[in-house]
mmCIF file of C-alpha atoms in Angstrom:
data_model
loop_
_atom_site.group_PDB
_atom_site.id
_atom_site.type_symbol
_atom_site.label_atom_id
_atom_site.label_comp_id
_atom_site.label_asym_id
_atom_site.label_seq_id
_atom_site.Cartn_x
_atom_site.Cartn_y
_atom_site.Cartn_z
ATOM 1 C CA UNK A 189 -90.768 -12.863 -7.671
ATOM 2 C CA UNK A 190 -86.943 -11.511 -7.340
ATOM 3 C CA UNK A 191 -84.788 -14.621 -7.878
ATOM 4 C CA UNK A 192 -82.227 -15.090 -5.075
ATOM 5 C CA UNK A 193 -78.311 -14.646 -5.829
ATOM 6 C CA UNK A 194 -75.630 -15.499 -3.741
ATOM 7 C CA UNK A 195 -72.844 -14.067 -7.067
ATOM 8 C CA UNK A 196 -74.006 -10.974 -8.336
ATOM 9 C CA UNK A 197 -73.542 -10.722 -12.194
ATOM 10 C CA UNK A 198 -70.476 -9.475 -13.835
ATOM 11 C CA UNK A 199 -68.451 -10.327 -11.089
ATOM 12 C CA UNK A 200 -64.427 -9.335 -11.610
ATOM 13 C CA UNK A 201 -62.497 -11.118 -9.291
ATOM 14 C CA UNK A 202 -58.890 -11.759 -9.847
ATOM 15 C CA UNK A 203 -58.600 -15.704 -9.384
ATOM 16 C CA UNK A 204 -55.279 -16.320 -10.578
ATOM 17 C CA UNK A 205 -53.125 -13.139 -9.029
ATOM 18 C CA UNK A 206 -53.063 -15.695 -6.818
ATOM 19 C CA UNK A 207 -51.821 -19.021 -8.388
ATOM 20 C CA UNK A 208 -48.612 -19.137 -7.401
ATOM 21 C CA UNK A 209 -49.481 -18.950 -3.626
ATOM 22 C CA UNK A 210 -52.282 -21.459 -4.327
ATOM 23 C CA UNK A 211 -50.173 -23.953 -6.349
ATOM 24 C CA UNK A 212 -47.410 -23.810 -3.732
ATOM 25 C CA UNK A 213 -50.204 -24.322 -0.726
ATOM 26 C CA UNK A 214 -51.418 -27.005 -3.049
ATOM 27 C CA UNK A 215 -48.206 -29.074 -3.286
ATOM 28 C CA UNK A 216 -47.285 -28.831 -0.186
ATOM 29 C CA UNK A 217 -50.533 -30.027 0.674
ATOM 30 C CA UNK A 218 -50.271 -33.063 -1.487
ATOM 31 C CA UNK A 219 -46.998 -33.645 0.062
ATOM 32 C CA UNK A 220 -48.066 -33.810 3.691
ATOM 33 C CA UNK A 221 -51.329 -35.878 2.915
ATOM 34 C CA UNK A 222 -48.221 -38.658 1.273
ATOM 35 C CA UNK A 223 -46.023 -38.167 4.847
ATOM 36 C CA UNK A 224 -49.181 -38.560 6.294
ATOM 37 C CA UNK A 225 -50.339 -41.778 4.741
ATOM 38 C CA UNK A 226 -46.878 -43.012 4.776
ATOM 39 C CA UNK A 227 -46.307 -42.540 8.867
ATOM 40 C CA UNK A 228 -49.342 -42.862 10.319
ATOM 41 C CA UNK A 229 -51.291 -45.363 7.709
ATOM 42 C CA UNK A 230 -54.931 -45.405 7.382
ATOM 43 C CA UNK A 231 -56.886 -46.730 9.340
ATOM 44 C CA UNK A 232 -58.526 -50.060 7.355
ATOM 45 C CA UNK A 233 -61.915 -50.895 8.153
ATOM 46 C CA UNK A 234 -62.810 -54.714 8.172
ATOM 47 C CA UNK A 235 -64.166 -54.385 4.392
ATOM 48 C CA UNK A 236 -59.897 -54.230 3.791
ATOM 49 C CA UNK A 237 -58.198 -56.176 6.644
ATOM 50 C CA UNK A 238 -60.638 -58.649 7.391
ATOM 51 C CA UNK A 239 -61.813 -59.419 11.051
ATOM 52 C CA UNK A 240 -64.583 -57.976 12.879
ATOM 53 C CA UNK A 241 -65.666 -54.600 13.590
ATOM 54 C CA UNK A 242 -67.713 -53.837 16.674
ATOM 55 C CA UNK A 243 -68.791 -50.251 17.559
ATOM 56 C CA UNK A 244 -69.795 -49.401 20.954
ATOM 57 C CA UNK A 245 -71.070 -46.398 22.788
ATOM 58 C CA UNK A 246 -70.977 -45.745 26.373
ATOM 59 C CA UNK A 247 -73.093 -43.015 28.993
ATOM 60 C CA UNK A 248 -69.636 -41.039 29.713
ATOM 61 C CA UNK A 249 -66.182 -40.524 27.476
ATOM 62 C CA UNK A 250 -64.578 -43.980 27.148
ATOM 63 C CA UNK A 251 -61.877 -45.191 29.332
ATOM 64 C CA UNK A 252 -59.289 -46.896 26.339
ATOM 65 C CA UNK A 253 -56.851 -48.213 28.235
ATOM 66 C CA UNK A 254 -59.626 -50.211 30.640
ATOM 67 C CA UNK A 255 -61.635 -51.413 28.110
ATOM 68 C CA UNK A 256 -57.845 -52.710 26.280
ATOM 69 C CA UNK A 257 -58.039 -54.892 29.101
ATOM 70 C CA UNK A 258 -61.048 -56.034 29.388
ATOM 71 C CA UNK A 259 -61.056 -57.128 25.297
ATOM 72 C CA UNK A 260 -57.900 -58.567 25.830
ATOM 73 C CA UNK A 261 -58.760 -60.901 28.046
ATOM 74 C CA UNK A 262 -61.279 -62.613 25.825
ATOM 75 C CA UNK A 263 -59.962 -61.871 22.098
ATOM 76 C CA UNK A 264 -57.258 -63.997 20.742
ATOM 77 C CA UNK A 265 -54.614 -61.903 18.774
ATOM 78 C CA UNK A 266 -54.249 -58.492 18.943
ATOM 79 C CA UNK A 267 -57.407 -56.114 19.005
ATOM 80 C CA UNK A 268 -57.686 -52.387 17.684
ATOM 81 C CA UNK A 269 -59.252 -50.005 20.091
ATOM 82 C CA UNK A 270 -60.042 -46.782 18.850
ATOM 83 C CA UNK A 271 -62.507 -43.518 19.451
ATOM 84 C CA UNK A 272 -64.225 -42.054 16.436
ATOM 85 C CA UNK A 273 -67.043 -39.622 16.519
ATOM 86 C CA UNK A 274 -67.745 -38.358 19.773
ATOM 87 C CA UNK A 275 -66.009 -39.076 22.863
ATOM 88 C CA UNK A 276 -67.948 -42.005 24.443
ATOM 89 C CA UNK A 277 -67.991 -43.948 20.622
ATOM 90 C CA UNK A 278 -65.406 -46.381 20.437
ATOM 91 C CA UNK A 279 -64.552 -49.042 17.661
ATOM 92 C CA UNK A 280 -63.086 -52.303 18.065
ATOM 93 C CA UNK A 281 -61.568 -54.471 15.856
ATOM 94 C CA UNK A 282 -60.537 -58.195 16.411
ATOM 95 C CA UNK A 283 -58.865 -61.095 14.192
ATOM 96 C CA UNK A 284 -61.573 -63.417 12.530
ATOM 97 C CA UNK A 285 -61.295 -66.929 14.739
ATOM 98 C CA UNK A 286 -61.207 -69.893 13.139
ATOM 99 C CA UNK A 287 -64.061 -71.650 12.447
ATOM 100 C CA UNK A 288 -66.421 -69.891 10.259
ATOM 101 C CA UNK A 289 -69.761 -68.309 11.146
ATOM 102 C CA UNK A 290 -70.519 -69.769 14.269
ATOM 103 C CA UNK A 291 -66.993 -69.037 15.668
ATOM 104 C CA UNK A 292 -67.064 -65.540 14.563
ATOM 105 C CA UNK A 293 -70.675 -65.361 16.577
ATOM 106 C CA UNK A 294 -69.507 -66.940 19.470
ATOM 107 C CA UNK A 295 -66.709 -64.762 19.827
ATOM 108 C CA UNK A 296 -68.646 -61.558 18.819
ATOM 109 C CA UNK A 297 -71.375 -62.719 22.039
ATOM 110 C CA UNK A 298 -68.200 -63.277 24.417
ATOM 111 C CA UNK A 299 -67.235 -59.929 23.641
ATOM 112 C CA UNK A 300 -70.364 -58.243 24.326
ATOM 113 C CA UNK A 301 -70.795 -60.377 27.107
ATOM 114 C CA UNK A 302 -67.316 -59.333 28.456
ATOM 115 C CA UNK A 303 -67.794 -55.680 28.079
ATOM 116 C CA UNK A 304 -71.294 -55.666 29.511
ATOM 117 C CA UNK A 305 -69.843 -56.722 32.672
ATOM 118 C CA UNK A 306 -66.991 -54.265 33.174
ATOM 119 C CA UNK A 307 -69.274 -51.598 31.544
ATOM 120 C CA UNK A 308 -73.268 -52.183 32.101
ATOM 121 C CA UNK A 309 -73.921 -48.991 30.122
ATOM 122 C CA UNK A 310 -72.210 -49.614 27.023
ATOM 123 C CA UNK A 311 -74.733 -49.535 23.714
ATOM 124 C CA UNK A 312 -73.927 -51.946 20.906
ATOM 125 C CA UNK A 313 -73.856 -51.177 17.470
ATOM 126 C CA UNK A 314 -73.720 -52.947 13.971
ATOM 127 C CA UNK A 315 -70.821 -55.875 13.973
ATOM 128 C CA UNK A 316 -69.065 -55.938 10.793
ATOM 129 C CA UNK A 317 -67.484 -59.494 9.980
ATOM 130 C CA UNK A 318 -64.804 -59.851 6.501
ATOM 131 C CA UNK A 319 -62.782 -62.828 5.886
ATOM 132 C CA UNK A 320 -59.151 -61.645 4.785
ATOM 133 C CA UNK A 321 -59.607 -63.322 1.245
ATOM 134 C CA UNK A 322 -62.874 -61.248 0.514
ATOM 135 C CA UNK A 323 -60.850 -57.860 2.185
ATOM 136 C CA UNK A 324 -57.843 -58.222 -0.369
ATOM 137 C CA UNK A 325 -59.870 -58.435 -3.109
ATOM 138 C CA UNK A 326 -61.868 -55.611 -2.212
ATOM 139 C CA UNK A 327 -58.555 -53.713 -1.896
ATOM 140 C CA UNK A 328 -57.484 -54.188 -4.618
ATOM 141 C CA UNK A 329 -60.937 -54.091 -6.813
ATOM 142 C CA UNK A 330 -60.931 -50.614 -5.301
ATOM 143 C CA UNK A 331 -57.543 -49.324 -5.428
ATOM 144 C CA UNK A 332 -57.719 -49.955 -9.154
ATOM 145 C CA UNK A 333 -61.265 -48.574 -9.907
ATOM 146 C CA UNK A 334 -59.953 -45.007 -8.566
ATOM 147 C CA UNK A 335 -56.754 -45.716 -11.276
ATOM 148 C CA UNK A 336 -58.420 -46.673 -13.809
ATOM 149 C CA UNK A 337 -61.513 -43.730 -13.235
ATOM 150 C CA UNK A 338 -58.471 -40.674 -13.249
ATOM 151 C CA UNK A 339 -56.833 -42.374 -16.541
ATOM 152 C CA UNK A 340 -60.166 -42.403 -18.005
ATOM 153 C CA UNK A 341 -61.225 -39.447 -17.478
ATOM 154 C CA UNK A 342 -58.254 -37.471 -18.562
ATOM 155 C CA UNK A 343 -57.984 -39.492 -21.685
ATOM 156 C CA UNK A 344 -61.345 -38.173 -22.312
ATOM 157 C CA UNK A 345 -60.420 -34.486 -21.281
ATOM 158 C CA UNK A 346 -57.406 -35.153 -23.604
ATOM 159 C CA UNK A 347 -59.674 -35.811 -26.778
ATOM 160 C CA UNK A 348 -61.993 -33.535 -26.253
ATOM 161 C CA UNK A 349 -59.928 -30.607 -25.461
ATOM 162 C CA UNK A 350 -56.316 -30.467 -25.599
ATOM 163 C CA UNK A 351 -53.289 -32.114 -24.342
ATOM 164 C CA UNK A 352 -52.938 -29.239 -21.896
ATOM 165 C CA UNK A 353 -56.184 -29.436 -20.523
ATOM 166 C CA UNK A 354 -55.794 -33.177 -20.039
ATOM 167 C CA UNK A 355 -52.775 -32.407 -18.029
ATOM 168 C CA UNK A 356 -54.719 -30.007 -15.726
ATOM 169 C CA UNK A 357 -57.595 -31.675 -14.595
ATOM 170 C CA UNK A 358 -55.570 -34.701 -14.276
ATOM 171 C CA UNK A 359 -53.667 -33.078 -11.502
ATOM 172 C CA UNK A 360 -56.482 -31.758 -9.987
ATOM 173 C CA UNK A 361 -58.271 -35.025 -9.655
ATOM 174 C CA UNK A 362 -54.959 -36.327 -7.991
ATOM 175 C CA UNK A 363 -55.320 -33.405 -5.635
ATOM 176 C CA UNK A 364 -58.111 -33.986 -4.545
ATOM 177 C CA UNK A 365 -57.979 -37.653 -4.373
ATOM 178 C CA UNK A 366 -54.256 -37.603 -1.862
ATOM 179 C CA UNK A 367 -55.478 -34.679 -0.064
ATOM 180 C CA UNK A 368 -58.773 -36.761 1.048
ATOM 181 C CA UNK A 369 -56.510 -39.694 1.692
ATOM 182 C CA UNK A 370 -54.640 -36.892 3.748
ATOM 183 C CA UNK A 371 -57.376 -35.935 5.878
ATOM 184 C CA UNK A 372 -58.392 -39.908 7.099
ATOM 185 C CA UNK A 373 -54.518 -40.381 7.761
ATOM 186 C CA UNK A 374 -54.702 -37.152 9.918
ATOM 187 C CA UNK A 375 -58.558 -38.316 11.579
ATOM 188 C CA UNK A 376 -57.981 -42.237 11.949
ATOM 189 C CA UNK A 377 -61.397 -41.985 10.470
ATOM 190 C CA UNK A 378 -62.426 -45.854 9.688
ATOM 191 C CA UNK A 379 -61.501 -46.291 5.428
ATOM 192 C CA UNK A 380 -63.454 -49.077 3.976
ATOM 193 C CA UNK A 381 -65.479 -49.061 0.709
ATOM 194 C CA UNK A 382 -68.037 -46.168 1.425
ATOM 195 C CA UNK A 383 -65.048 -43.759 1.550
ATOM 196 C CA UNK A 384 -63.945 -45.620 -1.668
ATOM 197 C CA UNK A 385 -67.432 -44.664 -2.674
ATOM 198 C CA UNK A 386 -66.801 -41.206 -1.832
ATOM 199 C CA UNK A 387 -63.607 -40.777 -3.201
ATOM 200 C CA UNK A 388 -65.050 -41.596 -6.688
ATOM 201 C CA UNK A 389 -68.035 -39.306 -6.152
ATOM 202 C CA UNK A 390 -65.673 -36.698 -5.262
ATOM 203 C CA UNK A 391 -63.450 -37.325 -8.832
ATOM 204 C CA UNK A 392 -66.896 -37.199 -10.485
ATOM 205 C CA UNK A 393 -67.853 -33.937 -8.898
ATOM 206 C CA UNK A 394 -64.289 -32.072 -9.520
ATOM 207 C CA UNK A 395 -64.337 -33.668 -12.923
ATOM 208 C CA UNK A 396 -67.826 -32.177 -13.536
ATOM 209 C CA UNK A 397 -66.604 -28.722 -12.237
ATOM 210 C CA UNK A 398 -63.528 -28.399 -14.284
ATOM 211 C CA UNK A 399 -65.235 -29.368 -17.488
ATOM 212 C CA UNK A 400 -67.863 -26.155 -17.249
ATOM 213 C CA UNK A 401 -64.806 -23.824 -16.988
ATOM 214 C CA UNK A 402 -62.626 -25.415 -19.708
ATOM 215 C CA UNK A 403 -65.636 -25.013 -21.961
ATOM 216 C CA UNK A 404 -65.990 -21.658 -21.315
ATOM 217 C CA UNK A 405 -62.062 -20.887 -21.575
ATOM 218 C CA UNK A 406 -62.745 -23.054 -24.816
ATOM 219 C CA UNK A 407 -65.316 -20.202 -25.679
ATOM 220 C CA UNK A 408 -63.806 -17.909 -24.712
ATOM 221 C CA UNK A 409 -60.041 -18.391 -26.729
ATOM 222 C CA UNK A 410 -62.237 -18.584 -29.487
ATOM 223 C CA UNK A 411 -64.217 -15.387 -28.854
ATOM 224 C CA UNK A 412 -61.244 -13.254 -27.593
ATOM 225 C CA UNK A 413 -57.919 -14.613 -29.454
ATOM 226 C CA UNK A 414 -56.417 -11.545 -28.986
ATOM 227 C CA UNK A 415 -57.023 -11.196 -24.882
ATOM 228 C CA UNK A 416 -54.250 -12.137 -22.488
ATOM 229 C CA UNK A 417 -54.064 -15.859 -21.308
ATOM 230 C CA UNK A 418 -54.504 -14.668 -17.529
ATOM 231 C CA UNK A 419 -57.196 -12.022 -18.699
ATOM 232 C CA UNK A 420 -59.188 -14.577 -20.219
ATOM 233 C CA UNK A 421 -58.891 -17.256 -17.611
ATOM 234 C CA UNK A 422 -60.338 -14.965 -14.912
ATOM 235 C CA UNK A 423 -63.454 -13.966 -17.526
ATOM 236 C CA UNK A 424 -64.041 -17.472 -17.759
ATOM 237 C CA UNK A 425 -64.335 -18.231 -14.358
ATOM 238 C CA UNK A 426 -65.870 -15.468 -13.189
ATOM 239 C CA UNK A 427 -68.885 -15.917 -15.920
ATOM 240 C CA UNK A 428 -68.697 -19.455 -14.147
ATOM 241 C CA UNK A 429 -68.616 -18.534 -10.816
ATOM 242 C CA UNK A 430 -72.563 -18.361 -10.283
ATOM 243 C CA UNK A 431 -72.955 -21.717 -11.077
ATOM 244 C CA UNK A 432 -70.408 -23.609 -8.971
ATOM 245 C CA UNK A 433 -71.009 -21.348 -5.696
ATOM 246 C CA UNK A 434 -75.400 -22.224 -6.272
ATOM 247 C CA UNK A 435 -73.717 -26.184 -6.927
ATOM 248 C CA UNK A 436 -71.485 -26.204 -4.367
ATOM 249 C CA UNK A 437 -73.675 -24.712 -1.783
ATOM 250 C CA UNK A 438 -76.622 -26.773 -2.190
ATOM 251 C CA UNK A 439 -74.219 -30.050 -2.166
ATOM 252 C CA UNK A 440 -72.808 -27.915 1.145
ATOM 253 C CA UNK A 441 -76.102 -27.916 2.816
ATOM 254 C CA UNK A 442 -77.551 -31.277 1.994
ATOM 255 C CA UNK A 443 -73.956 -33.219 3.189
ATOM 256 C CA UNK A 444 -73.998 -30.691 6.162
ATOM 257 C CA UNK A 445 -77.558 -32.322 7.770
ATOM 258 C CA UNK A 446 -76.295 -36.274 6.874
ATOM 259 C CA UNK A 447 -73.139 -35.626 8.939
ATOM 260 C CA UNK A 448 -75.151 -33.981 12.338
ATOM 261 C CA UNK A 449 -78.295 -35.973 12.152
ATOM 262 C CA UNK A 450 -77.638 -38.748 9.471
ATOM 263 C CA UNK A 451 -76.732 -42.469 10.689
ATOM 264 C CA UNK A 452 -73.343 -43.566 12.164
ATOM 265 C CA UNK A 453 -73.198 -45.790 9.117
ATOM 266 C CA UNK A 454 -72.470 -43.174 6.818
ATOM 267 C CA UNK A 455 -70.413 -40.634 9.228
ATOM 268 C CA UNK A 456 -66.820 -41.361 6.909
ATOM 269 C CA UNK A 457 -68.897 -41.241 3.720
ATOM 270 C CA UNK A 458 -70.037 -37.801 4.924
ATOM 271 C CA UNK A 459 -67.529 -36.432 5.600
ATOM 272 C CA UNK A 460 -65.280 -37.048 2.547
ATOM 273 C CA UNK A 461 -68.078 -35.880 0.501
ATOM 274 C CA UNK A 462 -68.120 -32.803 2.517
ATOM 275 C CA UNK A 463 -64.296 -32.192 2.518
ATOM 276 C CA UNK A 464 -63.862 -33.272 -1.361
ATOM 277 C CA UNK A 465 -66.720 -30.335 -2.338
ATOM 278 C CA UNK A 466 -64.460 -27.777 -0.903
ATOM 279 C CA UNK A 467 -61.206 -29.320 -2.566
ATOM 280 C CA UNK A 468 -63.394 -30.176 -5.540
ATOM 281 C CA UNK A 469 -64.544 -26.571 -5.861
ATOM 282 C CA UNK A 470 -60.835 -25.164 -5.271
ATOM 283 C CA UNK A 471 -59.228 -27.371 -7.218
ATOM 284 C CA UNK A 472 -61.300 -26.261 -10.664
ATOM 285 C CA UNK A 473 -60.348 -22.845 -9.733
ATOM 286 C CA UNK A 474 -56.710 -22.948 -8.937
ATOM 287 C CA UNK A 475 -54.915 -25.891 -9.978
ATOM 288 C CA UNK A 476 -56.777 -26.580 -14.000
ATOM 289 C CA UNK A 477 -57.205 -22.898 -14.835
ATOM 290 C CA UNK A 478 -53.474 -22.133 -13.563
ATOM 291 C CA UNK A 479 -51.898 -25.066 -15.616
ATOM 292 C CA UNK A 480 -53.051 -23.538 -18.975
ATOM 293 C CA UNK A 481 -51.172 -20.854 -17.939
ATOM 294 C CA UNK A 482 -48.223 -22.923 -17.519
ATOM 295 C CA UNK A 483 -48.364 -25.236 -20.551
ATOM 296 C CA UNK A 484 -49.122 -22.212 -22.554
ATOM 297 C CA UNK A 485 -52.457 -23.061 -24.170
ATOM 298 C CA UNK A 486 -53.398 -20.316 -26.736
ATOM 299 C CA UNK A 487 -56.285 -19.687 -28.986
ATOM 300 C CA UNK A 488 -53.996 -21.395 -31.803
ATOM 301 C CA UNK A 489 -55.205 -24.647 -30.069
ATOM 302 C CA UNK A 490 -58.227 -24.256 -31.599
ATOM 303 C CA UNK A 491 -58.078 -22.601 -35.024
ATOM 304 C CA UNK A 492 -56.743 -25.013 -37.986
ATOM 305 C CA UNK A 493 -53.372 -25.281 -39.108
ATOM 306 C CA UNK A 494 -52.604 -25.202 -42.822
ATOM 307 C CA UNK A 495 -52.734 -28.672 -44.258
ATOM 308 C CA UNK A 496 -55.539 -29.703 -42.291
ATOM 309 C CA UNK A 497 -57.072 -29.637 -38.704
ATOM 310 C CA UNK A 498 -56.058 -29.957 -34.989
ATOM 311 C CA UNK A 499 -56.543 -33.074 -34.060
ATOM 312 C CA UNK A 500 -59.464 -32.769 -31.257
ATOM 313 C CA UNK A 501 -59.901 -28.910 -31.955
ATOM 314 C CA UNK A 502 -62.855 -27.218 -33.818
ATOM 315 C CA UNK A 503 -62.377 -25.724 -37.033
ATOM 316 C CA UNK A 504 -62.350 -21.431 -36.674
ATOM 317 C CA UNK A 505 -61.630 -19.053 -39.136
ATOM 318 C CA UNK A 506 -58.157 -17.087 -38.879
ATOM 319 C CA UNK A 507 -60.034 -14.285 -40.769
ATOM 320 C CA UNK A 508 -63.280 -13.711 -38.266
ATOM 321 C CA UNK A 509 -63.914 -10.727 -37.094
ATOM 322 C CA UNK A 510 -63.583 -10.079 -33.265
ATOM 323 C CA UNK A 511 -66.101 -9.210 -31.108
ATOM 324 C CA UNK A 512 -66.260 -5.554 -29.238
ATOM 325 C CA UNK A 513 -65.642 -6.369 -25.433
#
């Protein structure tokens, strides 16, 4: 039985011809996800702001600015009105009332109540209630697990590699991490913990990536100490390249039926797993190779200095023999 490739073998692309082009598209990338974020904010699910979060779906595309006023005339404070998904799916989110559990039911059944009469068609989904105590904690319990996760990890990279490869998957965890934030600034997709979730899934995957080329750039300065930086950054990820398309693809595939046939309940999860695969996967090409390039790693990384060795490097013999290419 003839296996099936989607990369043939010995491949020879030239990945990082283009690294200046990429880094640029990169950081300008990063720099409209932060304008993005910073103008038009994300948009908080109840797990951060506290309140309740009602989604409803109606026969025909949803008339906003009718159903403002028909939840305005029962909700106290100001309610959140907003379309996500498909045309006719609306969220709404109110303050908590006073009173606890009953209050927040009563007010939940006046709503319904409410916009059943204006709209007899409308479909009710899961109602989402946070008080504001429980949503700053979570906020903050998240906010620092995704700071503490990219220190960790790049400590790790640090010690296991080098200082420069540290420095380059670092950077491509934070790209991937702003541009996601990027995308729900630009969507008004609902944030709350799944995407939190997702986000750290996503640093896992890139993470996961980057290591399997930096161990075969680690091979490969080794192997070929007297090949050009560039050279031997493109050999590495080309003898990579097999594995991450099969990884990527079948991750591709999998998060492609959730997001047209999986619950409403994990739509946002879905789709920042979806869109941090493809950053993932372009990020462990173009931003950690090209960074070696720029912090001039060099087989001397790895081969031991006189007086003893490299801290974090393996011990290789100035006097082997090289291979024949």
């Amino acid at each position: 039985m003839r296996l099936l490739k989607f990369v043939p073998d010995n491949t020879n692309l030239h990945f990082l011809k283009w690294r200046k082009i990429a880094m640029a598209i990169s950081i300008l990338s990063i720099i409209a996800s932060v304008a993005l974020v910073a103008t038009r904010g994300l948009n908080l699910g109840v797990d951060f702001v506290g309140g309740q979060m009602m989604r409803v779906t109606f026969s025909q595309p949803a008339d906003l600015d009718a159903l403002r006023g028909t939840v305005g005339a029962v909700v106290e404070g100001e309610a959140n009105i907003q379309q996500f998904g498909a045309p006719n799916e609306v969220s709404i989110r109110t303050p908590l009332p006073e009173g606890g559990d009953d209050a927040a039911t009563q007010a939940a059944d006046r709503l319904k109540a409410a916009i059943l009469k204006a709209h007899p068609d409308a479909v009710f989904g899961s109602v989402d209630t946070v008080s504001g105590k429980v949503s700053g904690e979570l906020f903050s319990t998240g906010v620092w697990a995704m700071f503490f996760a990219m220190i960790a990890i790049s400590i790790y990279i640090w010690f296991r590699f080098e200082w420069q490869f540290g420095m380059g998957a670092l950077f491509a965890l934070f790209h991937d991490v702003a541009l996601t934030f990027g995308l729900f600034a630009l969507t008004q997709m609902e944030f709350n913990l799944n995407i939190v979730a997702a986000l750290l899934t996503i640093i896992g995957y890139s993470l996961n990536d980057t290591i399997v080329i930096y161990d075969r750039i680690r091979e490969n300065l080794r192997k070929y100490r007297k090949m050009g930086l560039i050279e031997l950054l493109d050999l590495s990820i080309n003898e990579t390249l097999a594995r991450t398309i099969m990884t990527s693809l079948t991750m591709i595939i999998t998060l492609v039926v959730l997001l047209l046939l999986g619950p409403e309940v994990i739509f946002g999860f879905t789709a920042a797993m979806l869109f941090g695969i493809f950053v993932g996967t372009y990020s462990s090409v173009y931003m950690s190779a090209p960074i070696l390039v720029w912090t001039k790693v060099g087989s001397e990384s790895f081969v031991a200095k006189a007086g003893g060795p490299v801290a974090g490097a393996e011990r290789v013999s100035v006097n082997e023999q090289l291979p024949p290419r």
